[in-house]
XYZ file of C-alpha atoms in Angstrom:
773
model
C -13.603 -26.098 6.809
C -11.089 -23.775 5.159
C -11.138 -23.216 1.423
C -7.559 -23.268 0.139
C -8.022 -24.046 -3.565
C -10.756 -23.008 -5.987
C -12.078 -24.654 -9.115
C -14.034 -22.695 -11.708
C -15.831 -24.446 -14.555
C -16.682 -22.015 -17.340
C -14.085 -19.519 -18.546
C -16.451 -16.894 -19.916
C -16.589 -13.333 -18.674
C -17.960 -14.319 -15.259
C -15.888 -17.467 -14.765
C -12.695 -15.701 -15.798
C -13.506 -12.788 -13.511
C -14.165 -15.062 -10.520
C -10.900 -16.908 -11.165
C -9.002 -13.599 -11.423
C -10.474 -12.346 -8.135
C -9.550 -15.561 -6.292
C -6.025 -15.567 -7.763
C -5.649 -11.911 -6.758
C -6.551 -12.984 -3.222
C -3.697 -15.510 -3.349
C -5.595 -18.750 -4.027
C -4.499 -21.349 -6.577
C -7.263 -21.805 -9.156
C -8.184 -24.500 -11.671
C -10.068 -22.942 -14.616
C -11.789 -25.365 -16.980
C -13.975 -25.029 -20.044
C -15.062 -27.275 -22.891
C -12.270 -28.715 -25.061
C -11.313 -26.959 -28.273
C -12.971 -28.007 -31.512
C -11.804 -31.150 -33.243
C -8.557 -30.415 -35.013
C -7.552 -27.577 -32.677
C -3.971 -28.016 -31.539
C -4.728 -26.651 -28.067
C -7.337 -28.740 -26.270
C -7.364 -26.098 -23.512
C -7.805 -23.215 -25.958
C -11.244 -22.159 -24.731
C -10.115 -21.843 -21.111
C -6.828 -20.240 -22.159
C -8.727 -17.668 -24.222
C -10.907 -16.932 -21.188
C -7.829 -16.397 -19.052
C -6.256 -14.162 -21.688
C -9.478 -12.155 -21.857
C -9.370 -11.651 -18.095
C -5.702 -10.581 -18.292
C -6.527 -7.941 -20.927
C -9.864 -6.765 -19.541
C -10.580 -3.142 -18.733
C -11.127 -2.386 -15.963
C -8.474 -4.878 -14.911
C -9.779 -8.190 -13.580
C -6.513 -8.939 -11.743
C -5.240 -6.784 -8.890
C -1.746 -7.798 -9.982
C -1.184 -9.242 -13.481
C 1.463 -11.588 -12.056
C -1.262 -13.338 -10.062
C -2.522 -14.877 -13.326
C 0.233 -17.461 -12.779
C -1.923 -18.821 -9.927
C -4.437 -20.112 -12.498
C -4.036 -23.443 -14.278
C -6.259 -23.979 -17.304
C -7.682 -27.221 -18.644
C -10.751 -28.717 -20.285
C -13.745 -30.578 -18.906
C -13.119 -33.681 -20.991
C -9.467 -34.373 -20.126
C -8.883 -32.479 -16.894
C -11.918 -32.824 -14.631
C -9.714 -34.770 -12.213
C -7.743 -31.557 -11.557
C -10.726 -30.481 -9.457
C -10.246 -33.407 -7.071
C -8.134 -31.374 -4.653
C -10.316 -28.247 -4.779
C -12.288 -27.249 -1.701
C -14.838 -25.197 -3.636
C -15.910 -25.530 -7.269
C -17.926 -22.713 -8.837
C -19.901 -23.591 -11.954
C -20.250 -20.681 -14.381
C -21.320 -22.369 -17.626
C -24.202 -21.653 -20.018
C -27.364 -20.403 -18.292
C -29.461 -23.495 -18.993
C -30.475 -26.176 -16.462
C -29.641 -29.321 -18.439
C -25.930 -28.640 -19.128
C -25.519 -27.680 -15.480
C -27.153 -30.902 -14.265
C -24.966 -32.968 -16.606
C -21.831 -31.303 -15.203
C -22.940 -31.915 -11.613
C -23.401 -35.618 -12.329
C -19.723 -35.803 -13.329
C -18.567 -33.641 -10.415
C -20.372 -35.850 -7.916
C -18.049 -38.769 -8.739
C -14.919 -36.592 -9.010
C -14.872 -34.245 -6.053
C -13.848 -35.171 -2.499
C -16.565 -35.553 0.110
C -15.798 -32.204 1.738
C -15.821 -30.074 -1.445
C -18.506 -27.406 -1.808
C -20.208 -27.027 -5.196
C -21.749 -23.677 -6.138
C -23.632 -22.417 -9.159
C -23.094 -18.862 -10.359
C -26.490 -18.848 -12.075
C -27.991 -15.382 -12.207
C -31.545 -16.515 -11.641
C -32.311 -20.223 -12.121
C -33.777 -21.560 -8.859
C -31.016 -23.520 -7.134
C -33.164 -26.437 -5.980
C -34.195 -27.141 -9.584
C -30.582 -27.966 -10.504
C -30.258 -30.851 -8.026
C -32.292 -33.437 -9.892
C -30.635 -36.865 -9.614
C -27.967 -35.862 -7.073
C -27.320 -37.771 -3.844
C -27.798 -36.512 -0.297
C -24.096 -35.721 0.217
C -23.909 -33.591 -2.921
C -27.148 -31.818 -2.014
C -25.824 -30.912 1.442
C -22.715 -29.294 -0.108
C -24.524 -27.428 -2.892
C -25.695 -23.808 -2.983
C -25.889 -20.758 -5.229
C -23.099 -18.163 -5.255
C -24.173 -15.389 -7.620
C -21.340 -12.965 -8.357
C -21.916 -9.657 -10.119
C -19.914 -8.450 -13.092
C -17.134 -7.408 -12.843
C -16.475 -9.652 -9.805
C -13.449 -7.653 -8.664
C -15.327 -4.365 -8.385
C -18.943 -5.130 -7.475
C -19.174 -5.902 -3.776
C -22.309 -8.059 -3.867
C -22.387 -11.832 -3.633
C -25.798 -13.452 -3.328
C -25.616 -16.786 -1.512
C -28.657 -18.968 -2.081
C -28.981 -22.084 0.057
C -31.556 -24.807 -0.545
C -33.397 -26.502 2.328
C -30.827 -29.305 2.049
C -27.689 -27.112 2.209
C -25.868 -27.983 5.427
C -25.032 -25.323 8.044
C -21.340 -26.262 7.673
C -21.482 -25.574 3.931
C -23.122 -22.191 4.510
C -20.615 -21.227 7.190
C -17.599 -22.164 5.045
C -18.964 -20.407 1.950
C -19.773 -17.253 3.910
C -16.414 -17.070 5.659
C -14.479 -17.606 2.428
C -16.561 -15.127 0.440
C -16.396 -12.489 3.160
C -12.795 -12.687 4.371
C -10.895 -14.092 1.378
C -12.807 -12.686 -1.604
C -13.975 -9.536 0.197
C -17.644 -9.840 -0.711
C -20.686 -8.236 0.824
C -23.047 -11.155 1.344
C -26.792 -11.156 0.864
C -28.522 -14.439 1.663
C -31.369 -14.676 -0.839
C -34.420 -16.875 -1.056
C -34.293 -19.585 -3.710
C -36.665 -17.914 -6.165
C -36.258 -16.758 -9.802
C -33.881 -13.783 -10.083
C -33.041 -13.952 -6.354
C -32.958 -10.377 -4.937
C -30.838 -7.992 -7.013
C -31.758 -9.143 -10.519
C -35.429 -9.604 -9.665
C -35.616 -5.943 -8.656
C -32.948 -4.555 -10.979
C -34.390 -6.109 -14.128
C -37.892 -5.011 -13.141
C -36.554 -1.472 -12.732
C -34.974 -1.615 -16.182
C -38.190 -2.812 -17.852
C -40.175 -0.209 -15.909
C -37.851 2.611 -17.012
C -38.291 1.645 -20.672
C -42.082 1.596 -20.347
C -42.220 4.878 -18.450
C -39.894 6.529 -20.982
C -42.309 5.544 -23.749
C -45.370 6.661 -21.758
C -43.912 10.088 -20.915
C -42.342 10.652 -24.341
C -38.763 10.997 -23.128
C -35.513 10.267 -24.934
C -32.963 7.694 -23.818
C -30.610 10.502 -22.759
C -33.349 12.036 -20.603
C -34.375 8.718 -19.066
C -30.786 7.843 -18.158
C -30.256 11.172 -16.391
C -33.513 10.755 -14.491
C -32.882 7.133 -13.444
C -29.211 7.671 -12.610
C -27.414 9.675 -9.954
C -30.341 12.086 -9.590
C -32.511 9.226 -8.281
C -29.783 7.790 -6.061
C -28.844 5.144 -8.608
C -25.569 4.455 -10.407
C -24.060 6.790 -12.981
C -24.667 4.198 -15.718
C -28.412 4.437 -14.931
C -30.705 2.244 -17.090
C -29.659 2.151 -20.728
C -25.905 2.407 -20.222
C -26.149 -0.449 -17.711
C -28.046 -2.526 -20.277
C -25.367 -1.837 -22.905
C -22.663 -2.954 -20.487
C -24.586 -6.094 -19.499
C -25.572 -6.933 -23.075
C -29.089 -6.289 -24.381
C -29.228 -9.928 -25.530
C -28.503 -11.010 -21.960
C -31.239 -8.687 -20.677
C -33.666 -10.156 -23.216
C -32.772 -13.702 -22.103
C -33.194 -12.833 -18.425
C -36.498 -11.008 -18.892
C -37.878 -13.918 -20.902
C -36.819 -16.354 -18.180
C -38.313 -14.224 -15.405
C -41.605 -13.898 -17.272
C -41.832 -17.685 -17.593
C -40.763 -18.575 -14.042
C -42.588 -15.851 -12.084
C -45.714 -15.390 -14.170
C -45.072 -11.624 -14.080
C -44.782 -9.461 -17.183
C -41.101 -8.695 -17.795
C -41.532 -8.406 -21.570
C -39.359 -5.931 -23.480
C -40.723 -3.513 -26.041
C -40.587 -4.631 -29.706
C -38.035 -1.950 -30.592
C -35.670 -3.319 -27.916
C -36.035 -6.874 -29.232
C -35.333 -5.574 -32.751
C -31.925 -4.398 -31.518
C -31.138 -7.927 -30.384
C -32.289 -9.337 -33.722
C -30.041 -6.839 -35.538
C -27.047 -7.761 -33.379
C -26.896 -4.326 -31.759
C -26.601 -5.711 -28.251
C -24.481 -3.077 -26.532
C -20.836 -2.513 -25.701
C -19.590 -5.901 -26.924
C -21.101 -5.397 -30.417
C -20.157 -1.724 -30.727
C -23.737 -0.444 -30.683
C -26.861 -0.760 -28.579
C -28.758 2.035 -26.882
C -25.551 4.010 -27.374
C -22.676 3.762 -29.817
C -19.330 5.463 -30.220
C -18.327 6.918 -33.588
C -14.723 8.063 -33.306
C -14.693 10.243 -30.196
C -18.405 11.043 -30.415
C -21.027 9.185 -28.386
C -24.348 8.786 -30.151
C -27.703 7.837 -28.653
C -30.427 5.724 -30.236
C -33.677 7.486 -31.107
C -35.981 4.679 -29.989
C -38.809 5.913 -32.208
C -36.874 5.998 -35.522
C -34.091 3.509 -34.788
C -31.470 6.062 -35.872
C -28.523 7.359 -33.846
C -27.991 11.044 -33.056
C -25.251 12.875 -31.126
C -25.724 12.430 -27.382
C -27.513 15.402 -25.830
C -27.528 16.727 -22.298
C -31.055 17.333 -20.952
C -31.466 20.939 -19.830
C -34.823 21.097 -18.055
C -34.978 23.828 -15.409
C -36.087 21.509 -12.621
C -33.427 18.983 -13.548
C -30.522 21.391 -13.171
C -31.893 22.706 -9.875
C -32.668 19.367 -8.253
C -29.554 17.625 -9.543
C -27.315 19.913 -7.457
C -29.065 19.166 -4.159
C -27.829 16.712 -1.498
C -29.566 13.338 -1.686
C -32.063 13.939 1.124
C -33.072 17.333 -0.309
C -33.196 15.845 -3.814
C -35.821 13.297 -2.805
C -37.817 15.953 -0.946
C -37.817 18.073 -4.125
C -38.839 15.108 -6.298
C -42.068 14.823 -4.306
C -43.201 18.215 -5.656
C -41.582 18.084 -9.115
C -44.509 18.407 -11.522
C -43.152 19.153 -15.000
C -42.655 16.488 -17.704
C -39.409 15.138 -16.245
C -40.767 15.304 -12.692
C -43.877 13.342 -13.651
C -41.660 10.605 -15.080
C -39.415 10.378 -12.008
C -42.303 10.409 -9.557
C -44.264 7.692 -11.344
C -41.117 5.628 -11.870
C -40.178 5.787 -8.170
C -43.737 5.076 -7.056
C -44.191 2.018 -9.295
C -40.732 0.690 -8.428
C -41.361 1.216 -4.698
C -44.681 -0.613 -4.928
C -42.985 -3.581 -6.599
C -40.257 -3.677 -3.955
C -42.783 -3.556 -1.119
C -44.887 -6.317 -2.675
C -42.004 -8.580 -3.697
C -39.549 -8.326 -0.778
C -41.244 -10.996 1.418
C -40.959 -13.421 -1.516
C -37.270 -12.860 -2.331
C -35.448 -11.764 0.836
C -35.115 -12.621 4.506
C -34.888 -8.991 5.671
C -35.150 -5.433 4.389
C -31.441 -4.651 4.740
C -30.688 -7.491 2.300
C -32.733 -5.677 -0.337
C -30.956 -2.380 0.259
C -27.532 -4.035 0.249
C -28.332 -5.974 -2.913
C -29.047 -2.799 -4.875
C -26.239 -0.787 -3.265
C -23.586 -3.474 -3.734
C -24.792 -5.130 -6.939
C -26.150 -2.153 -8.892
C -23.992 0.577 -7.287
C -26.931 2.585 -5.929
C -26.110 5.365 -3.490
C -28.787 4.083 -1.101
C -31.136 1.139 -1.411
C -34.890 1.236 -2.126
C -36.133 1.136 1.498
C -33.816 3.992 2.452
C -35.111 5.860 -0.599
C -38.703 5.224 0.452
C -37.950 6.665 3.888
C -36.697 9.824 2.152
C -39.833 10.004 -0.005
C -42.061 9.502 3.033
C -44.963 7.142 3.731
C -47.636 9.739 2.963
C -46.158 10.466 -0.471
C -46.115 6.738 -1.205
C -49.695 6.157 -0.020
C -51.054 9.131 -1.933
C -49.120 8.174 -5.058
C -50.271 4.561 -4.944
C -53.908 5.723 -4.755
C -53.409 8.045 -7.748
C -51.926 5.174 -9.763
C -54.655 2.728 -8.739
C -52.257 0.545 -6.757
C -53.024 -1.128 -3.435
C -51.198 -0.380 -0.197
C -48.703 -3.211 0.451
C -48.632 -4.739 3.924
C -45.045 -3.607 4.566
C -46.038 0.033 4.132
C -48.924 -0.356 6.571
C -46.560 -1.837 9.159
C -43.848 0.842 8.781
C -45.196 3.207 11.445
C -41.730 4.605 12.268
C -40.438 4.342 8.700
C -38.642 1.320 7.343
C -35.644 2.312 9.446
C -36.211 3.729 12.917
C -35.504 7.456 13.330
C -32.434 6.751 15.486
C -30.978 4.526 12.749
C -30.517 1.461 14.957
C -33.499 -0.696 13.944
C -35.214 -1.854 10.773
C -38.718 -3.149 10.076
C -38.810 -6.935 10.391
C -40.602 -9.136 7.873
C -42.032 -11.071 10.810
C -43.516 -7.942 12.411
C -42.192 -5.125 14.587
C -38.630 -3.820 14.426
C -35.287 -5.558 14.886
C -31.674 -4.468 15.310
C -29.959 -3.784 11.996
C -27.930 -6.945 11.324
C -24.169 -6.663 10.988
C -21.546 -9.288 10.261
C -19.769 -10.407 13.466
C -16.452 -8.626 14.004
C -17.188 -5.564 11.870
C -16.795 -2.091 13.364
C -19.183 0.530 12.011
C -18.234 4.144 12.647
C -21.522 5.767 11.594
C -23.409 4.005 14.390
C -21.084 5.547 16.997
C -22.353 9.016 16.055
C -25.984 8.126 16.789
C -27.503 9.957 19.785
C -27.662 6.732 21.797
C -23.919 6.126 21.359
C -22.427 9.571 20.962
C -21.660 10.353 24.599
C -19.775 7.083 25.103
C -17.874 6.963 21.821
C -17.211 10.482 20.451
C -14.045 11.737 22.168
C -13.600 14.860 20.044
C -15.398 16.363 17.081
C -15.093 19.202 14.580
C -16.402 20.133 11.150
C -13.448 18.354 9.560
C -12.839 15.222 11.646
C -13.995 13.116 14.581
C -12.126 11.053 17.155
C -14.017 7.932 18.202
C -13.487 5.391 20.960
C -14.216 2.047 19.244
C -13.448 -0.026 22.333
C -10.522 -2.345 23.082
C -8.454 0.702 24.101
C -8.255 1.974 20.512
C -9.357 5.309 19.036
C -10.229 5.947 15.385
C -9.759 9.323 13.720
C -12.046 9.822 10.736
C -11.936 12.733 8.295
C -15.143 14.230 6.889
C -13.999 17.350 5.060
C -14.854 17.644 1.361
C -13.135 14.713 -0.386
C -11.536 14.211 3.053
C -8.909 16.799 2.097
C -6.234 17.640 4.635
C -6.673 21.260 5.601
C -5.731 23.063 8.792
C -8.763 21.663 10.616
C -7.906 18.040 9.834
C -4.242 18.497 10.730
C -5.190 20.184 14.003
C -7.568 17.337 14.845
C -4.850 14.777 14.074
C -2.606 16.438 16.665
C -5.468 16.545 19.165
C -6.082 12.851 18.541
C -2.448 11.990 19.201
C -2.562 14.079 22.404
C -5.803 12.446 23.577
C -4.667 8.864 22.969
C -1.454 9.524 24.910
C -3.225 11.393 27.727
C -5.865 8.674 28.180
C -3.320 5.854 28.056
C -5.053 4.143 25.147
C -3.319 1.354 23.216
C -3.144 3.236 19.924
C -4.765 5.121 17.069
C -6.304 4.080 13.760
C -6.809 6.660 11.006
C -9.615 5.606 8.676
C -13.191 6.354 7.648
C -16.269 4.922 5.944
C -16.449 7.171 2.875
C -17.399 4.905 -0.065
C -14.774 6.279 -2.475
C -12.014 8.414 -0.987
C -9.712 7.975 1.989
C -8.330 11.425 1.196
C -7.685 13.418 -1.959
C -4.650 15.012 -0.290
C -3.857 18.502 0.936
C -6.493 21.245 0.727
C -5.395 23.172 -2.374
C -7.880 25.970 -1.722
C -5.987 26.820 1.473
C -2.706 26.959 -0.476
C -4.289 29.185 -3.142
C -5.546 31.574 -0.468
C -2.069 31.962 0.997
C -0.506 32.389 -2.447
C -3.012 35.054 -3.439
C -2.333 36.894 -0.188
C 1.427 36.434 -0.759
C 1.565 35.236 2.839
C 4.845 33.348 2.437
C 5.490 33.160 6.156
C 2.210 31.367 6.836
C 2.694 29.096 3.807
C 6.125 28.121 5.136
C 4.606 27.479 8.556
C 1.861 25.341 7.012
C 4.436 23.283 5.074
C 6.531 22.814 8.206
C 3.422 21.844 10.195
C 2.534 19.203 7.605
C 6.022 17.721 7.868
C 5.937 17.842 11.662
C 2.602 16.005 11.581
C 4.135 13.221 9.514
C 7.022 12.966 11.971
C 4.644 12.949 14.911
C 2.738 10.040 13.376
C 6.086 8.234 13.109
C 7.338 9.029 16.634
C 4.149 8.717 18.720
C 4.729 6.606 21.850
C 1.982 4.201 20.770
C 1.175 2.418 17.482
C -0.509 4.460 14.753
C -2.130 2.392 11.990
C -3.569 3.912 8.811
C -6.460 2.193 7.019
C -6.496 3.682 3.495
C -8.828 2.677 0.670
C -9.882 4.097 -2.661
C -8.213 7.386 -3.531
C -5.262 7.926 -1.192
C -3.394 10.756 -2.819
C -0.777 13.372 -2.031
C -0.751 14.250 1.655
C -2.905 11.243 2.510
C -0.277 8.993 0.973
C 2.477 10.911 2.815
C 0.801 10.449 6.203
C 0.211 6.749 5.457
C 3.888 6.286 4.619
C 4.780 7.429 8.133
C 2.422 5.072 9.983
C 3.777 2.155 12.008
C 1.652 -0.115 9.875
C -0.792 0.278 7.016
C -3.876 -1.936 6.832
C -4.928 -1.162 3.268
C -8.080 -2.164 1.459
C -7.329 -4.248 -1.633
C -8.717 -1.427 -3.781
C -6.390 1.369 -2.706
C -5.276 3.856 -5.354
C -2.232 5.340 -3.713
C 0.203 7.885 -5.091
C 2.256 11.042 -4.621
C 0.646 13.114 -7.359
C 1.848 16.609 -6.427
C 3.704 17.164 -9.708
C 0.270 17.394 -11.320
C -0.141 20.746 -9.583
C 3.477 21.776 -10.092
C 4.799 20.783 -6.677
C 6.771 17.978 -5.080
C 5.502 16.063 -2.031
C 6.201 18.519 0.781
C 4.746 16.720 3.793
C 7.600 14.276 4.224
C 6.683 11.985 1.329
C 9.767 12.748 -0.756
C 11.996 12.208 2.259
C 10.275 9.001 3.335
C 10.499 7.336 -0.092
C 14.204 8.211 -0.314
C 14.945 6.788 3.135
C 12.715 3.769 2.608
C 14.312 2.737 -0.684
C 17.865 3.542 0.467
C 17.380 1.498 3.645
C 16.104 -1.473 1.643
C 19.422 -1.526 -0.237
C 21.446 -1.404 3.005
C 21.995 -5.168 3.453
C 23.413 -5.508 -0.062
C 27.059 -4.334 -0.121
C 27.269 -4.407 -3.923
C 23.986 -2.555 -4.495
C 24.131 0.700 -6.426
C 22.914 3.439 -4.037
C 21.602 5.404 -7.007
C 18.930 2.719 -7.502
C 17.005 3.896 -4.429
C 17.236 7.537 -5.556
C 16.149 6.643 -9.078
C 13.199 4.628 -7.817
C 11.904 7.488 -5.646
C 12.494 9.989 -8.470
C 10.495 7.916 -10.950
C 7.528 7.370 -8.636
C 7.240 11.050 -7.752
C 8.135 12.603 -11.125
C 5.668 10.367 -12.969
C 2.951 10.804 -10.297
C 2.595 7.013 -10.287
C -0.591 5.805 -8.615
C -1.268 2.204 -7.695
C -4.245 0.408 -9.198
C -4.532 -1.921 -6.196
C -2.928 -2.638 -2.833
C -0.865 -5.397 -4.436
C 0.591 -2.885 -6.885
C 1.097 -0.359 -4.067
C 3.287 -2.965 -2.385
C 5.280 -3.528 -5.588
C 5.762 0.217 -6.037
C 6.930 0.673 -2.454
C 4.009 2.644 -1.024
C 3.256 -0.418 1.098
C 5.906 -2.479 2.871
C 6.005 -6.258 3.187
C 4.817 -5.919 6.802
C 1.773 -3.860 5.787
C -1.437 -5.859 5.526
C -4.262 -6.011 2.983
C -7.979 -6.401 3.725
C -10.131 -7.742 0.902
C -13.469 -6.757 2.441
C -13.964 -3.006 2.802
C -16.513 -3.559 5.573
C -13.821 -5.174 7.758
C -11.057 -2.627 7.187
C -11.478 -0.665 10.426
C -11.741 -3.832 12.536
C -8.614 -5.255 10.907
C -6.729 -2.002 11.544
C -7.806 -2.065 15.191
C -6.481 -5.628 15.417
C -3.094 -4.430 14.104
C -2.933 -1.810 16.870
C -3.642 -4.531 19.416
C -0.888 -6.691 17.866
C 1.683 -3.898 18.168
C 0.668 -2.324 21.480
C 1.987 -4.718 24.195
C 5.704 -4.101 23.607
C 5.587 -1.072 21.322
C 8.701 1.079 20.909
C 8.758 3.984 18.400
C 11.151 3.615 15.438
C 14.585 5.208 15.819
C 15.710 8.153 13.641
C 17.492 7.149 10.428
C 20.480 8.398 8.491
C 21.574 7.583 4.945
C 24.430 8.646 2.666
C 23.186 11.253 0.181
C 24.730 10.986 -3.282
C 25.185 14.692 -3.872
C 26.500 16.086 -7.131
C 27.019 12.748 -8.932
C 23.453 11.569 -8.444
C 22.140 15.046 -9.220
C 23.859 15.012 -12.603
C 22.328 11.643 -13.481
C 18.827 12.878 -12.687
C 19.370 16.146 -14.573
C 20.379 14.125 -17.623
C 17.225 11.998 -17.333
C 15.082 15.152 -17.230
C 16.950 16.652 -20.195
C 16.428 13.462 -22.248
C 12.683 13.460 -21.524
C 12.449 17.119 -22.487
C 14.331 16.541 -25.735
C 11.953 13.702 -26.547
C 8.997 16.056 -26.075
C 7.718 14.121 -23.052
C 7.866 16.936 -20.473
C 7.495 20.715 -20.537
C 9.995 23.387 -19.478
C 8.254 23.770 -16.142
C 8.272 20.023 -15.600
C 12.052 20.127 -16.115
C 12.214 22.640 -13.289
C 10.055 20.411 -11.067
C 12.346 17.471 -11.879
C 15.426 19.537 -10.976
C 13.936 20.571 -7.635
C 12.988 16.969 -6.897
C 16.452 15.741 -7.877
C 18.103 18.301 -5.590
C 16.147 17.002 -2.616
C 16.679 13.306 -3.363
C 20.437 13.674 -3.762
C 20.893 15.904 -0.717
C 21.997 18.919 -2.767
C 24.865 19.516 -5.188
C 27.800 18.956 -2.822
C 29.887 15.833 -2.201
C 28.321 12.637 -0.827
C 27.475 13.058 2.876
C 25.644 11.451 5.759
C 22.216 13.072 6.176
C 19.384 12.797 8.682
C 15.667 12.828 7.870
C 15.509 16.427 9.117
C 18.248 17.448 6.657
C 16.217 16.136 3.704
C 12.952 17.469 5.107
C 14.442 20.971 5.119
C 15.461 20.603 1.455
C 12.025 19.181 0.632
C 10.201 22.105 2.228
C 12.421 24.717 0.547
C 11.877 23.123 -2.872
C 8.113 22.977 -2.260
C 8.045 26.702 -1.427
C 10.184 27.683 -4.423
C 7.854 25.831 -6.792
C 4.764 27.286 -5.096
C 6.087 30.738 -5.904
C 6.224 30.128 -9.670
C 3.531 31.381 -12.029
C 3.283 28.003 -13.745
C 2.631 26.092 -10.520
C 0.020 28.589 -9.422
C -1.706 28.170 -12.802
C -1.680 24.396 -12.305
C -3.218 24.639 -8.845
C -5.937 27.029 -10.046
C -6.731 24.777 -13.023
C -7.040 21.701 -10.794
C -9.413 23.507 -8.426
C -11.516 24.789 -11.315
C -11.684 21.699 -13.531
C -10.536 18.791 -11.381
C -7.977 17.949 -14.060
C -4.200 18.527 -14.249
C -2.716 21.227 -16.500
C 0.406 20.571 -18.565
C 2.053 23.972 -18.950
């Protein structure tokens, strides 16, 4: 069964976010909530307010604000029949069993026999909600627990009951994976499921350990955040974002349903009583006063300016790579170290003891915490870094027993070669992977390396992923494009042609950055040495690389995601096809360091936009020039793949993948689509506007300067950019791509020679932030 239309009942933060994600994916959505109060003119006001909240939310709930038009609002009293043509209805109402059961009774008589019904409950056992429902309803019912915000957190817990049909599970999984882009963890039907059962325990544990070791909230958040492989928001910032009242409700429910002690400290409950429940109320564990962030002193109840912990061990360990960090934590014995060690030991013991009750396999636990709580690595991977002997010794010191899973983990929880994981039924099993995914990391393992690694360097690797397709992955710092990466790209193009392969994909599995662009440190080195000849050669080589991507005798597909900036955007623009992840933040941002795109990006945008106007005889040719000028001069960066398409970084033919885990496989499929009758694109010419267009752009720069919007140096950058985009200051003329590339390179070099641009580059390398000079 294919899910073509979604219903969401409950237009709160979660319901609105789920509706926004589905609409962003292109699905029509019905969003219902209770009717407005008696006397309200708008009976759909509650749902409309929820939609408006989603439209205004930060970070943005919609990948494209225009997709909000895909959502129709209504109320559960007048409009329940609107759900009759929905294939899936997600319930996201108040977190209490009785209202949910009452809604299901009405849905059972309204929905078609094929429609799936899902609850977004964050922890109520799914089977307990089915009281009074018939066999057909029961077979089409399951839990689908999204994490907030639904657009950004990858995790979706799917919780079947014993009566959920295989067809229902298959349809829900396929839709959630391919259409919504979710990472799926199938959880047991127990209170809290997987992620919240462990995550909430970790939060309660951190509070108790902070009190025991006499730490401050600032100290505890540093120690339970990035340092320990967890998210940057750590414990208390996460609670503020979630709502301390919500945490209190969840902990109370878990205490009642599990029989375990999830109780919060009295001082935490006093915050809830006082209405200081976190971000939504303006104060919680933290509060903002003007531009200052203040932290609660949990002993006195007063707020003080946020402080940065400065323990010696903390500063030393915090700078280490993750594996070395965990090795150092084992021997960290001062006050902060004692806290971290006991916290990790007690949390690990709980995970080991609880996993058989809540999950079907160990990887589900790791994925739940990585995808739902944004941990760098999950708890079993962390335990492998800590080591079994450290865990056993620590459990003895704390008076804890040795859980059965630890006794069985003779090779670690993951096998040393990274291919197998400890099974809950005994022994080891292959690490499960969704069918159709292509994982690059596994191809580097010793057992696979000889067959799959075609070429390798410190900066990039060329991998044979099968089907006659190679994948080039970058692994320089921030995947920047230095000489090593560019050289490997040329070697990859040579190898694919020499071996007669079908084509090349350029992509990687970095969690955040496809590429941050050109390696500025290389440029700085050449500028400091005043090696203008080599800088000119490097700029020409970058342009030639872009052209070679365009003219290769086989399809080249780029698979960008996350940050895709500067040179990475330029290379992507020259690919035959782009298979972009939905969360791609793409832009030509060179003006931030005082340059213009010099790797063919300026030229490509001009030709792309001018060519789009070609079929329209009455179109103003300046419109294409203006559009390219605006994008580059303003360093515009997309906030999603949908926006990248609107801006022109992606073409209509370029494709979007919702699920990051499937991006490489989808890109490989595009190569296979193009390969059978592939012919490289022909060279293009356009009519450059010359002096007339140049004057228009100069006036625009002058007006912005007069309005105080740009600096003197930014006027110069704008003039150089304008000169390239108009083909110089002569009369209109027919120009080739090479003509504009030459102008682009010369402008790039002139700007690189200015003091102001060199200051901008140095500032970016030092601070990571742009300088306006």
